[in-house]
Amino acid sequence: MFLLTFKVNASVAKTLPPDEVTTNFYHSYLVASDFELAESIKQSDAAVDLYTTKHLQKLKSLDESGSDYFTYSQDFCPDWASNIKSSQPIYKGNTSYVIVTLGLDSNQSKFRVDLVKDGEVWKMQSVNFISRQSPYCN
């Protein structure tokens, strides 16, 4: 069922505004962690390929921090995948950014996500950590 949903999301991705791109990405990316390891890697890689630029994919591959590039954490909070909020986009030509909040209350983490328009498609270009409330999901 997830694969069918993901294929539908891929066909709609061309028309999504930046806030929906980031929300869809984080949902797909975080939900993938619920699968067995091989399927989890496959699904998270598919989300990265669909919603991010080649530049960001290269940054992710060069990251040696030991934490997840998109969450700046080693562990995901259980409520992150079901509680994702993206702010209204701020546009400047073919670029934009949104503030993404994962989780509720004491589990909240915030990120600034910069996006670029690649043809007709908004794609994530960079992710920058802003803040974290939880001492557990980090």
PDB file of C-alpha atoms in Angstrom:
ATOM      1  CA  MET A   1       0.000   0.000   0.000  1.00  0.00           C
ATOM      2  CA  PHE A   2       2.848   2.394   0.806  1.00  0.00           C
ATOM      3  CA  LEU A   3       4.444   1.843  -2.596  1.00  0.00           C
ATOM      4  CA  LEU A   4       1.201   2.736  -4.360  1.00  0.00           C
ATOM      5  CA  THR A   5       0.879   5.903  -2.255  1.00  0.00           C
ATOM      6  CA  PHE A   6       4.476   6.820  -2.975  1.00  0.00           C
ATOM      7  CA  LYS A   7       3.996   6.409  -6.741  1.00  0.00           C
ATOM      8  CA  VAL A   8       0.937   8.650  -6.611  1.00  0.00           C
ATOM      9  CA  ASN A   9       2.930  11.247  -4.659  1.00  0.00           C
ATOM     10  CA  ALA A  10       5.657  11.119  -7.318  1.00  0.00           C
ATOM     11  CA  SER A  11       3.193  12.023 -10.050  1.00  0.00           C
ATOM     12  CA  VAL A  12       1.734  14.908  -8.039  1.00  0.00           C
ATOM     13  CA  ALA A  13       5.105  16.246  -6.845  1.00  0.00           C
ATOM     14  CA  LYS A  14       5.407  18.433  -9.941  1.00  0.00           C
ATOM     15  CA  THR A  15       2.593  20.698  -8.792  1.00  0.00           C
ATOM     16  CA  LEU A  16       3.317  20.969  -5.063  1.00  0.00           C
ATOM     17  CA  PRO A  17       4.267  24.257  -3.376  1.00  0.00           C
ATOM     18  CA  PRO A  18       7.382  24.281  -1.130  1.00  0.00           C
ATOM     19  CA  ASP A  19       5.516  23.738   2.152  1.00  0.00           C
ATOM     20  CA  GLU A  20       3.801  20.619   0.811  1.00  0.00           C
ATOM     21  CA  VAL A  21       7.066  19.318  -0.675  1.00  0.00           C
ATOM     22  CA  THR A  22       8.727  19.474   2.743  1.00  0.00           C
ATOM     23  CA  THR A  23       5.737  18.003   4.587  1.00  0.00           C
ATOM     24  CA  ASN A  24       5.453  15.129   2.089  1.00  0.00           C
ATOM     25  CA  PHE A  25       9.188  14.509   2.182  1.00  0.00           C
ATOM     26  CA  TYR A  26       9.406  14.320   5.966  1.00  0.00           C
ATOM     27  CA  HIS A  27       6.327  12.124   6.207  1.00  0.00           C
ATOM     28  CA  SER A  28       7.659   9.663   3.587  1.00  0.00           C
ATOM     29  CA  TYR A  29      11.163   9.766   5.053  1.00  0.00           C
ATOM     30  CA  LEU A  30      10.106   9.243   8.674  1.00  0.00           C
ATOM     31  CA  VAL A  31       7.499   6.565   7.916  1.00  0.00           C
ATOM     32  CA  ALA A  32      10.169   4.602   6.031  1.00  0.00           C
ATOM     33  CA  SER A  33      11.946   3.997   9.350  1.00  0.00           C
ATOM     34  CA  ASP A  34       9.041   1.748  10.404  1.00  0.00           C
ATOM     35  CA  PHE A  35       9.924  -0.868   7.751  1.00  0.00           C
ATOM     36  CA  GLU A  36      12.486  -3.654   7.924  1.00  0.00           C
ATOM     37  CA  LEU A  37      15.998  -2.337   7.253  1.00  0.00           C
ATOM     38  CA  ALA A  38      16.258  -3.142   3.520  1.00  0.00           C
ATOM     39  CA  GLU A  39      12.796  -1.731   2.758  1.00  0.00           C
ATOM     40  CA  SER A  40      13.422   1.259   5.034  1.00  0.00           C
ATOM     41  CA  ILE A  41      16.567   2.192   3.104  1.00  0.00           C
ATOM     42  CA  LYS A  42      14.776   1.715  -0.218  1.00  0.00           C
ATOM     43  CA  GLN A  43      11.830   3.924   0.807  1.00  0.00           C
ATOM     44  CA  SER A  44      13.911   6.683   2.408  1.00  0.00           C
ATOM     45  CA  ASP A  45      16.196   6.772  -0.654  1.00  0.00           C
ATOM     46  CA  ALA A  46      13.114   7.074  -2.883  1.00  0.00           C
ATOM     47  CA  ALA A  47      11.899  10.068  -0.829  1.00  0.00           C
ATOM     48  CA  VAL A  48      15.345  11.686  -1.043  1.00  0.00           C
ATOM     49  CA  ASP A  49      15.473  11.145  -4.826  1.00  0.00           C
ATOM     50  CA  LEU A  50      11.996  12.582  -5.376  1.00  0.00           C
ATOM     51  CA  TYR A  51      12.052  15.643  -3.119  1.00  0.00           C
ATOM     52  CA  THR A  52      15.693  16.806  -2.989  1.00  0.00           C
ATOM     53  CA  THR A  53      18.207  18.309  -5.401  1.00  0.00           C
ATOM     54  CA  LYS A  54      21.383  16.546  -6.500  1.00  0.00           C
ATOM     55  CA  HIS A  55      23.272  19.218  -4.522  1.00  0.00           C
ATOM     56  CA  LEU A  56      21.518  18.238  -1.282  1.00  0.00           C
ATOM     57  CA  GLN A  57      21.996  14.535  -2.027  1.00  0.00           C
ATOM     58  CA  LYS A  58      25.729  15.202  -2.340  1.00  0.00           C
ATOM     59  CA  LEU A  59      25.775  17.156   0.947  1.00  0.00           C
ATOM     60  CA  LYS A  60      23.988  14.265   2.639  1.00  0.00           C
ATOM     61  CA  SER A  61      26.462  11.734   1.276  1.00  0.00           C
ATOM     62  CA  LEU A  62      29.423  13.811   2.489  1.00  0.00           C
ATOM     63  CA  ASP A  63      27.969  14.285   5.976  1.00  0.00           C
ATOM     64  CA  GLU A  64      30.100  12.441   8.527  1.00  0.00           C
ATOM     65  CA  SER A  65      28.412  13.758  11.675  1.00  0.00           C
ATOM     66  CA  GLY A  66      26.957  10.392  12.686  1.00  0.00           C
ATOM     67  CA  SER A  67      23.467  11.864  12.866  1.00  0.00           C
ATOM     68  CA  ASP A  68      20.671  11.823  10.317  1.00  0.00           C
ATOM     69  CA  TYR A  69      21.138  14.698   7.853  1.00  0.00           C
ATOM     70  CA  PHE A  70      17.435  15.627   7.685  1.00  0.00           C
ATOM     71  CA  THR A  71      16.663  15.491  11.423  1.00  0.00           C
ATOM     72  CA  TYR A  72      20.052  16.258  12.994  1.00  0.00           C
ATOM     73  CA  SER A  73      19.400  13.314  15.315  1.00  0.00           C
ATOM     74  CA  GLN A  74      20.322   9.688  15.812  1.00  0.00           C
ATOM     75  CA  ASP A  75      16.860   8.692  17.010  1.00  0.00           C
ATOM     76  CA  PHE A  76      13.476   9.771  15.646  1.00  0.00           C
ATOM     77  CA  CYS A  77      10.745  10.721  18.122  1.00  0.00           C
ATOM     78  CA  PRO A  78       7.708   8.456  17.649  1.00  0.00           C
ATOM     79  CA  ASP A  79       5.368  11.417  17.115  1.00  0.00           C
ATOM     80  CA  TRP A  80       7.428  13.137  14.408  1.00  0.00           C
ATOM     81  CA  ALA A  81       5.934  11.300  11.405  1.00  0.00           C
ATOM     82  CA  SER A  82       2.374  12.097  12.431  1.00  0.00           C
ATOM     83  CA  ASN A  83       3.036  15.704  13.493  1.00  0.00           C
ATOM     84  CA  ILE A  84       4.753  17.627  10.694  1.00  0.00           C
ATOM     85  CA  LYS A  85       4.074  21.300  10.099  1.00  0.00           C
ATOM     86  CA  SER A  86       5.611  23.482   7.428  1.00  0.00           C
ATOM     87  CA  SER A  87       5.243  27.253   7.558  1.00  0.00           C
ATOM     88  CA  GLN A  88       3.987  29.291   4.645  1.00  0.00           C
ATOM     89  CA  PRO A  89       6.838  29.575   2.120  1.00  0.00           C
ATOM     90  CA  ILE A  90       8.882  32.737   1.790  1.00  0.00           C
ATOM     91  CA  TYR A  91       9.653  33.211  -1.911  1.00  0.00           C
ATOM     92  CA  LYS A  92      12.518  34.992  -3.631  1.00  0.00           C
ATOM     93  CA  GLY A  93      12.436  34.262  -7.361  1.00  0.00           C
ATOM     94  CA  ASN A  94      13.128  30.589  -7.963  1.00  0.00           C
ATOM     95  CA  THR A  95      14.070  29.985  -4.330  1.00  0.00           C
ATOM     96  CA  SER A  96      12.040  29.725  -1.166  1.00  0.00           C
ATOM     97  CA  TYR A  97      12.281  28.516   2.381  1.00  0.00           C
ATOM     98  CA  VAL A  98       9.966  27.083   5.009  1.00  0.00           C
ATOM     99  CA  ILE A  99      10.284  26.335   8.695  1.00  0.00           C
ATOM    100  CA  VAL A 100       9.494  22.691   9.399  1.00  0.00           C
ATOM    101  CA  THR A 101       8.384  21.574  12.844  1.00  0.00           C
ATOM    102  CA  LEU A 102       8.461  17.886  13.729  1.00  0.00           C
ATOM    103  CA  GLY A 103       6.613  16.608  16.789  1.00  0.00           C
ATOM    104  CA  LEU A 104       4.471  18.071  19.527  1.00  0.00           C
ATOM    105  CA  ASP A 105       5.317  20.068  22.634  1.00  0.00           C
ATOM    106  CA  SER A 106       8.312  18.542  24.409  1.00  0.00           C
ATOM    107  CA  ASN A 107       9.367  16.512  21.321  1.00  0.00           C
ATOM    108  CA  GLN A 108       9.466  19.433  18.883  1.00  0.00           C
ATOM    109  CA  SER A 109      12.379  19.955  16.538  1.00  0.00           C
ATOM    110  CA  LYS A 110      12.548  22.830  14.039  1.00  0.00           C
ATOM    111  CA  PHE A 111      14.476  23.201  10.798  1.00  0.00           C
ATOM    112  CA  ARG A 112      14.824  25.755   8.043  1.00  0.00           C
ATOM    113  CA  VAL A 113      14.490  24.055   4.664  1.00  0.00           C
ATOM    114  CA  ASP A 114      15.630  25.972   1.588  1.00  0.00           C
ATOM    115  CA  LEU A 115      14.126  24.951  -1.742  1.00  0.00           C
ATOM    116  CA  VAL A 116      14.818  25.743  -5.383  1.00  0.00           C
ATOM    117  CA  LYS A 117      12.597  25.454  -8.388  1.00  0.00           C
ATOM    118  CA  ASP A 118      13.977  22.839 -10.755  1.00  0.00           C
ATOM    119  CA  GLY A 119      11.936  23.324 -13.931  1.00  0.00           C
ATOM    120  CA  GLU A 120       8.369  23.142 -12.643  1.00  0.00           C
ATOM    121  CA  VAL A 121       9.246  21.229  -9.456  1.00  0.00           C
ATOM    122  CA  TRP A 122      10.188  22.597  -6.031  1.00  0.00           C
ATOM    123  CA  LYS A 123      13.009  20.551  -4.478  1.00  0.00           C
ATOM    124  CA  MET A 124      14.748  20.745  -1.139  1.00  0.00           C
ATOM    125  CA  GLN A 125      18.218  22.299  -1.447  1.00  0.00           C
ATOM    126  CA  SER A 126      19.393  22.404   2.195  1.00  0.00           C
ATOM    127  CA  VAL A 127      18.265  21.678   5.742  1.00  0.00           C
ATOM    128  CA  ASN A 128      19.459  23.711   8.726  1.00  0.00           C
ATOM    129  CA  PHE A 129      18.776  22.909  12.357  1.00  0.00           C
ATOM    130  CA  ILE A 130      17.012  25.622  14.388  1.00  0.00           C
ATOM    131  CA  SER A 131      15.991  24.115  17.737  1.00  0.00           C
ATOM    132  CA  ARG A 132      15.026  20.988  19.663  1.00  0.00           C
ATOM    133  CA  GLN A 133      12.895  20.572  22.782  1.00  0.00           C
ATOM    134  CA  SER A 134      13.396  16.875  23.485  1.00  0.00           C
ATOM    135  CA  PRO A 135      16.463  15.585  25.298  1.00  0.00           C
ATOM    136  CA  TYR A 136      15.557  12.066  24.095  1.00  0.00           C
ATOM    137  CA  CYS A 137      15.177  12.298  20.322  1.00  0.00           C
ATOM    138  CA  ASN A 138      18.563  13.648  19.363  1.00  0.00           C
TER     139      ASN A 138
END
